[in-house]
Amino acid sequence: AYDATRDMLVVSTSASAPDGSELCLCYGPLQNWELLMYYGFCPESNPHDRLTLSLATDDEDGDVGAMQQVMLRLRCIPTDHA
């Protein structure tokens, strides 16, 4: 939490840590825009980064969903969403 009196960020731990020791923070499974927006950085490689695409096709048979699935698979784009 930010301590305005001391003008510093205060990090509390649930376990004891020696003075001057390095503390590592886990930011969780955030996308790059979230890391940049809330923490001021984003890594080059981030397994949690996502890009959402909307696809529309004109299929004479009316089976648009199947065509989209084929297009995504051909481009190795995962279709499973968490």
CSV table of C-alpha atoms in Angstrom, one decimal:
chain,number,residue,atom,x,y,z
A,1,ALA,CA,0.0,0.0,0.0
A,2,TYR,CA,1.1,3.6,-0.6
A,3,ASP,CA,2.1,5.5,2.5
A,4,ALA,CA,1.6,9.2,1.8
A,5,THR,CA,3.3,10.2,5.0
A,6,ARG,CA,6.6,8.5,4.1
A,7,ASP,CA,5.9,8.9,0.3
A,8,MET,CA,6.7,5.3,-0.4
A,9,LEU,CA,5.2,2.0,-1.3
A,10,VAL,CA,5.0,-0.4,1.6
A,11,VAL,CA,5.0,-4.1,0.9
A,12,SER,CA,3.9,-6.4,3.7
A,13,THR,CA,4.8,-10.1,3.8
A,14,SER,CA,3.2,-13.0,5.5
A,15,ALA,CA,6.6,-14.5,6.3
A,16,SER,CA,9.6,-12.8,7.8
A,17,ALA,CA,12.2,-11.5,5.4
A,18,PRO,CA,15.7,-10.1,6.3
A,19,ASP,CA,16.2,-6.4,5.8
A,20,GLY,CA,17.5,-5.6,2.3
A,21,SER,CA,16.5,-9.0,0.9
A,22,GLU,CA,14.9,-9.2,-2.6
A,23,LEU,CA,11.1,-9.6,-2.7
A,24,CYS,CA,9.4,-11.0,-5.8
A,25,LEU,CA,5.9,-10.0,-6.7
A,26,CYS,CA,3.5,-12.2,-8.7
A,27,TYR,CA,1.4,-10.1,-11.1
A,28,GLY,CA,-0.8,-13.0,-12.1
A,29,PRO,CA,-1.9,-14.1,-15.5
A,30,LEU,CA,-2.3,-10.6,-17.0
A,31,GLN,CA,-2.2,-9.5,-20.7
A,32,ASN,CA,0.5,-7.0,-21.8
A,33,TRP,CA,-1.9,-4.1,-21.9
A,34,GLU,CA,-2.9,-4.8,-18.3
A,35,LEU,CA,0.7,-4.9,-17.2
A,36,LEU,CA,1.5,-1.7,-19.0
A,37,MET,CA,-1.6,0.1,-17.8
A,38,TYR,CA,-1.4,-0.8,-14.1
A,39,TYR,CA,2.3,-1.5,-13.6
A,40,GLY,CA,4.2,0.5,-16.3
A,41,PHE,CA,5.9,-2.4,-18.1
A,42,CYS,CA,5.2,-5.4,-20.4
A,43,PRO,CA,7.5,-8.3,-21.1
A,44,GLU,CA,8.5,-9.2,-24.7
A,45,SER,CA,7.3,-12.8,-24.2
A,46,ASN,CA,4.0,-13.2,-22.3
A,47,PRO,CA,2.1,-16.5,-22.4
A,48,HIS,CA,-1.0,-14.7,-21.1
A,49,ASP,CA,-1.1,-12.1,-23.8
A,50,ARG,CA,-4.2,-12.4,-26.0
A,51,LEU,CA,-5.6,-10.9,-29.2
A,52,THR,CA,-9.2,-11.4,-30.0
A,53,LEU,CA,-10.2,-11.6,-33.6
A,54,SER,CA,-13.7,-11.5,-35.1
A,55,LEU,CA,-14.1,-13.4,-38.3
A,56,ALA,CA,-17.0,-13.1,-40.8
A,57,THR,CA,-17.3,-15.3,-43.9
A,58,ASP,CA,-19.8,-15.6,-46.7
A,59,ASP,CA,-20.5,-19.3,-46.9
A,60,GLU,CA,-23.1,-20.3,-49.4
A,61,ASP,CA,-24.1,-23.3,-47.3
A,62,GLY,CA,-24.7,-21.1,-44.2
A,63,ASP,CA,-22.1,-23.1,-42.2
A,64,VAL,CA,-20.1,-20.0,-41.1
A,65,GLY,CA,-18.9,-21.6,-37.8
A,66,ALA,CA,-17.2,-24.6,-39.5
A,67,MET,CA,-15.4,-22.3,-42.0
A,68,GLN,CA,-14.1,-20.1,-39.2
A,69,GLN,CA,-12.8,-23.2,-37.3
A,70,VAL,CA,-11.0,-24.4,-40.4
A,71,MET,CA,-9.4,-20.9,-41.0
A,72,LEU,CA,-8.3,-20.7,-37.4
A,73,ARG,CA,-6.8,-24.2,-37.4
A,74,LEU,CA,-4.9,-23.5,-40.6
A,75,ARG,CA,-3.3,-20.5,-39.0
A,76,CYS,CA,-2.5,-22.4,-35.8
A,77,ILE,CA,-4.8,-20.0,-33.8
A,78,PRO,CA,-6.1,-21.7,-30.6
A,79,THR,CA,-9.9,-21.7,-30.3
A,80,ASP,CA,-10.2,-22.8,-26.7
A,81,HIS,CA,-10.9,-20.0,-24.4
A,82,ALA,CA,-10.4,-19.9,-20.6
